[in-house]
Amino acid sequence: MAFALGAGSPLLGDPALNYQEHELNERLKRLYPAVNEEETPLPRSWSPKDKYSYIGLSQNNLRVHYKGHGKNHKDAASVRATHPIPAACGIYYFEVKIVSKGRDGYMGIGLSAQGVNMNRLPGWDKHSYGYHGDDGHSFCSSGTGQPYGPTFTTGDVIGCCVNLINNTCFYTKNGHSLGVAFTDLPPNLYPTVGLQTPGEIVDANFGQQPFVFDIEDYMSEWRAKIHSMIARFPIGERLGEWQAVLQNMVSSYLVHHGYCATATAFARATETIIQEDPNSIKNRQRIQKLVLAGRVGEAIDATQQLYPGLLEHNPNLLFMLKCRQFVEMVNGTDSEVRCFSVRSPKSQDSYPGSPSPSPRHGANNPHLHSTGADSPTCSNGVTPPNKTKTHSKYPSISSASSSSSSSPSSVNYSESNSTDSTKSQPHSGTSNQETRCVTICRLTRPSTWCVSTACHFTTVKLSVPCVFCSDSEMEIEAEHYSNGVAENSSSRIMNGTYKHQEILQVDDNSLVESCASKQFCGGNQAATERMIQFGRELQALNEQLCRQYGKNTMHKKMLQDAFSLLAYSDPWDCPMGQQLDPMQRESICSALNSAILESQNLPKQPPLMLALGQATECVQLMARVRSGSCSFARVDNFLH
Amino acid sequence: MTCCGQPEVTATSRHYVDRLFDPDPQKVLQGVIDMKNAVIGNNKQKANLIVLGAVPRLLYLLQQSSSSDMLRTECAVVLGSLAMGTENNIKSLVDCHIIPALLQGLLSPNVSFIEACLRCLRTVFISPVTPVQLLYSDLTVIPHFICLLSQSLHTQEYITQIFSHCCKTPDHQTVLFNHGAIQNIAPLLNSSSPKVRMQALKCFSVLAYENTQVSMTLVNVLVDGEPLTQVFVRMMQRDKPIEMQLTAAKCLTYMCRAGAIRTDDSSIVLKTLPCLVRMCSKDRLLEERVEGAETLAFLVEPDVDLQRIASVTDHLLAMLADYFKYPSSVSTIADIKRVSWAEITEHLIYAPSRLNNKSFSVQLDHDLKHAHELRQAAFRLYASLGSNDEDIRKKITETENMMDRIVSGLSESSIKVRLAAVRCLHSLSRSVQQLRTSFHDHAVWKPLMKLLQNAPDEVLIMASSTLCNLLLEFSPSKEPILESGVIELLCSLTQSDSPALRVNGIWALMNMAFQADQKVKMEIVRSLGTDHLFRLLSDPDPNVLMKTLGLLRNLLSTRPHIDQLMGSHGKQIMQAVTLILEGEHSIEVKDQTLCILANIADGNTAKELIMTNDDMLQKIKYYMGHSHVKLQLAATFCISNLIWNEEDGSQERQDKLREMGFVDILHKLSQATDPNLCDRAKTAMQQYLA
């Protein structure tokens, strides 16, 4: 796949342009991370449709020149950018370089609302604002200007910054802030330039190039301001209440995910009460571990035994579990195939450490993915299985098997939990060579790679210490396409706790076992037959469900995906191979956990995640109601 | 002592002290610990214990080698706590020789004891009442401090804090520099402790201030592989604490002024300057605004490009106008509500000193002090901004009520404000346009003259320098100033011990004499006295000499004036001219002297003073052949005046000079490469032909 990307990408037509495009996307994403471009696209060029006829555009609609008579002010002409400035920018900035001042240098740089007359310079009319080069005056919706700053002419770079938090605007000249020009700005203004005499040419920079003015420094000041505002938010007399709420949140989170010992210790320390019966927690924990270890069949049995009727009432869940069981059979991890293996698990009670111990909070909102929004959404714990691209398995080659995590702490974690590293080993045997190719390929075509994926996934970069070193020494470098930073953070949060519990239960046998080979069902003939048989049963179950509840496209897809694994000689290295990634167990694990909790009349989502989800939604709502501070109040800024 | 008059020195206080004398060391330790807990935050208790003589006993216990480390540490902690009280406490502690005792304690191997000693030393040294010199009197102290920097975060914090408070003179800077303060403190800029980072940064700002040696060293220092300047730039990022931004900007400013960083370096132009402008914003604390403006004034003073950039950054000129609006009417009223207006005004008018005893006076003093500081900072920054660029000066004078503010600033009670106001006025007085308009409209000369009557030298220098500009011939203020009897005043300045004042005095007289009428000129000569005038011609300061020659030249202009002055003082003047032409002087001085001679040669009767002086003619001849064109030109001009046709006796003079060989020289000069000299020589030659 990586080869295909490198070789035949149509995006490589004009490397320079492509590079600029890439730069622009990167810079815009860095400057305005809170903007959801599907809802509110950012201005990237001047609009060929929203301009007066005396304006000519060139150079990808970034260069503006005057082509009228330029006799008097009636010949003034303006152009607006393609889109208004989204409030979620918080602080928006663009620059205009004066390429030529033309005859008289009557140039205006500023902002205007949609529909403002384009046969005018910015600033002359209502909802129009401008800074003019000939006299250095600012025009605030008025034909007469106010003394504002210095004049500007050929060679100068003028910047315009809109602060959507306090609705003000200031300009810069050659990187120097000139001070506030306008206050009480209305929303939805477009970057605008106006020219009035022949020969005037200006170039816009909406982020295509680095800015002359250090806008990020200015943003950092506002970020610090907003953060300190949040930190100092008064909670007044509710202090005690506040603490109780926080403790409850932590406790319920631990209980939800079955961290029994930690939850008990926490409850003891804080003198709070755990609502759920400790045995029930342990049961859930056991079932979760089975799923995460890939022993889905046992998990189903345990569930049916401990929670009779649960799966019967949730046929969809049962079907999902069975599908997963099938995949795990292919993987050779499910007990139904493992039992055919010579080396069977020594003890029933031992559960090998899960590859990715911490719960993942899959985002269910498709547009979140596409904009790279990296906040956890918790209303639905199920991650659509096909969301993660094939590449995501490469990271698992590294010792850090919780592959979405890029922090050193997670590496430490997997080192201490030896089961983890072995879990991922089956991949490494065959993939080393390939990974290197991918790496080389990626390095030579960085732009292609990023462009094709950037719109779907947040990229998390690891360092590239040595690309060409020997196989054994090779340190993995990778861009992980995970569902987001928040996941990383939360997995890091939980690592510590989980580790201590898991290490105690490591089953040495399963260690040896799982690295035995990388063949269908562990390479055992009987197991393969059992798998085929199970596949038939699964097919039958699907048909039965169809008859009972009507067609279900999701089921059909799941079944297809699972069965398609059999079509490849090496399922681990095929387009559907990512299903085999242990990470994929997490979503089903969390769905099962939620279902159990729901059946016990407990919340299916921990309040902590609900609160996080609500906060995330609130911030998005702020963007929609044009409160610019949302840009600096992002939830993930507070998740460490 | 403050508490002597207090009725009760309580029994408990006495009990605490008594326990220090217990024979059982364990009980003494417990006594010290109890004392520690008793004094925390209790100023009265602290004062009581000091009066009861706890300090010498604590010091004794601290110094005793038989005391346990624990006891010695607790003693240092209690002393540190006592030092945290009032200034009087510090004075008492210093009087008990606490400093040498604590410094001695630093030699101990016990880190927590060292830390306690340093904490106490820190508290003592940062107090304004402690003489800084005490840190430097023992030469081994500073090296030991530097050694202790590696001990712990606390030693780092306290030592850097002591350094940053006690480095007040170039000598102190040199001592610290020579003991490797820079290399040892630089790594602390990346310390994990914010307090250490901040104090280390402060150290660099005091070390670099007006110190070329330190500044030049700093640019080459690396901190974890990063140049120090970059570390400072990082510390100016806008999300950093304001104090850190401001102090880092100071460091870079001082390095720039010392020539270690170019003024067009991006770290100055794009980072330091904007950072300092931000510090002047209304959002900042008063102290930050003051320091920001002062530092910015210092930064931009020598560089017109920086002045231009600063003047358009963030509406700085308008921002500074806000400095004059403090205390705002609101805060003043709020402060004053507590006492009746009448009472305040009565006190302010009749007995300002008595206000000190009033409860409201503290706040009022505080406000007034800030108001003064703000105003002087604003004036100083305006002065720097306007020192070169005419457009900026115009913008400054157009800032709201600017001239009124300067005028009232000139007569403020605070010397600092007066000085800053006159600096600002001086800066603006370099503008011809302002001299003609706003200066005249606001009659700035009046307060300026008043200021000159009785002021410290600092103010006098600025004021007289401003007066020089106001006396330029195109200044409309010249007339009224003349009428106010300024000549006497200026003449008295020329007798000052300060060279700067002598220059300004004679400079002002020179400007005054330019194209003045006979009466003024005679008044100047009379008032100055010829003896003093000629004494000034042998002044050790070349500037004074130059301006005195300039004055003579201005006095000796237009024919009747020349003849009259030469008639009365010809002999002395010719003597002085001879003396200077024979002496070791700069080209400028000789040129000016030859110009005077040329002026004399323009007189009707005065000419003869030269013509009859063969020695002088030989000198002119010499300078016509001088290697420096300027002197050749002036000498030729002189000859040209002597042989000018249409005057009586020109024929004889021409003949005499021809005999002396001047025609040959002129002939030669008419072939000179310098066009001016060539023209001048040809014009002179034509006098012979006519």
CSV table of C-alpha atoms in Angstrom, one decimal, chain A residues 3 64-65 101 143-144 168 175 183 186-187 204 235 246 268 319 370 439 464 501 517 521 539 548 551 556 618 628:
chain,number,residue,atom,x,y,z
A,3,PHE,CA,4.4,1.6,-2.4
A,64,VAL,CA,-4.2,40.9,-6.7
A,65,HIS,CA,-3.6,43.6,-9.3
A,101,LYS,CA,2.4,50.6,-5.0
A,143,GLY,CA,-15.4,57.6,4.4
A,144,THR,CA,-13.2,59.6,6.7
A,168,THR,CA,-10.7,43.7,18.0
A,175,GLY,CA,6.6,42.3,11.7
A,183,THR,CA,-13.0,47.2,18.3
A,186,PRO,CA,-19.1,42.0,13.9
A,187,PRO,CA,-18.8,38.2,13.2
A,204,ALA,CA,-1.6,37.6,0.1
A,235,ILE,CA,-16.1,27.6,42.6
A,246,LEU,CA,-14.1,14.7,41.6
A,268,ARG,CA,-10.3,3.6,51.2
A,319,PHE,CA,-22.9,-11.4,16.8
A,370,SER,CA,-12.0,13.9,9.3
A,439,THR,CA,10.1,4.1,5.9
A,464,VAL,CA,13.4,9.0,13.3
A,501,GLN,CA,-2.0,-5.8,38.3
A,517,SER,CA,4.2,-19.2,14.4
A,521,CYS,CA,-5.0,-20.9,13.6
A,539,GLN,CA,-23.0,-17.6,8.8
A,548,GLN,CA,-35.5,-12.4,13.0
A,551,LYS,CA,-31.2,-7.3,7.1
A,556,LYS,CA,-23.0,-8.3,6.6
A,618,CYS,CA,-19.4,22.6,24.7
A,628,GLY,CA,-13.5,32.8,19.9
